């Protein structure tokens, strides 16, 4: 693929206008969302969508999330039932992605949906992301702005490290507040299923639409949400979960007040929201040649801890 030099845009009116023009012209622009940085392209432009897969090295069977500025706009492209409407009213803009049946007349590139008869849609809760989508005046396909299989980016620097020579621009909007990717909920089946845990918990979703299944991670069955492939979110060095202490050569990633010997601490007060926000940046910071591996202290399997442990399990899978 041709080498380009990625321009770093300011998170201001000019930066957003430049980003939107670039996306309209079919180029790839990364921008912050509340979860992680997304690699955006005009979702209706087949060439631009194909360029996302090429830049990330992403397998073509792995579909992308299409981002909208307003919940009302998804009805052109997907069939919205009562459940989707209630969830959108409760959680959007926000870190929840809905899988819905695709409309035949949808203008979204078939490649964005990997040829499936469903589409993943989301309205992000980030002013910059919303401004870019509005200014570009098209739905924006945006996977996380990392190389396929690698750790998601929560800072512009991470995007440059992974994709700096492969994309037109990145808007530097600082650190992402949530830090892990959106909850993915499949509404294309009679019983809704969480395909990827995230900030919006299964319990909160159940208060709105009743019982929800949680899909078991599996690398064997044909992936319904290929982001669930077990080896994903992986640093280059081995990562070990539920560690009390570092083994020789390992760097210890702590959690909570009692972390003697930890190189970094996800949250000294044991706060899961803070830990999620720090997770990917700290894994990247420890994934360096001085360390032979990363040992992560136990994270409670409750609330956002389940989403954190989900990412750590994949990162530790070899
Ligand atoms: O927070 C996020 O969701 C971020 C920001 C940028 O919005 N985006 C993100 O995109 O994480 P990506 O491509 O890294 O992850 C999308 C996940 C993948 O696991 C993909 O397989 C799944 O959503 N997905 C997309 N379309 C799907 C579909 N039609 N059916 C099932 N799973 C789908
Ligand atoms: Mg991703």
PDB file of C-alpha atoms and ligand atoms in Angstrom, residues 56 58 144 146 152 181 196 232-233, ligand 2:
ATOM      1  CA  UNK A  56      -5.394  -2.225   9.429  1.00  0.00           C
ATOM      2  CA  UNK A  58      -8.001  -6.588   8.870  1.00  0.00           C
ATOM      3  CA  UNK A 144     -10.573   0.949  16.336  1.00  0.00           C
ATOM      4  CA  UNK A 146      -4.980   0.017  15.488  1.00  0.00           C
ATOM      5  CA  UNK A 152      -6.846  -0.461  20.699  1.00  0.00           C
ATOM      6  CA  UNK A 181     -14.446  -0.467  23.081  1.00  0.00           C
ATOM      7  CA  UNK A 196     -18.563  -7.932  23.352  1.00  0.00           C
ATOM      8  CA  UNK A 232      -7.105 -10.104  19.894  1.00  0.00           C
ATOM      9  CA  UNK A 233      -6.079  -6.939  21.668  1.00  0.00           C
TER      10      UNK A 233
HETATM   11 MG1  LIG B   2     -10.880  -3.252  17.141  1.00  0.00          MG
END
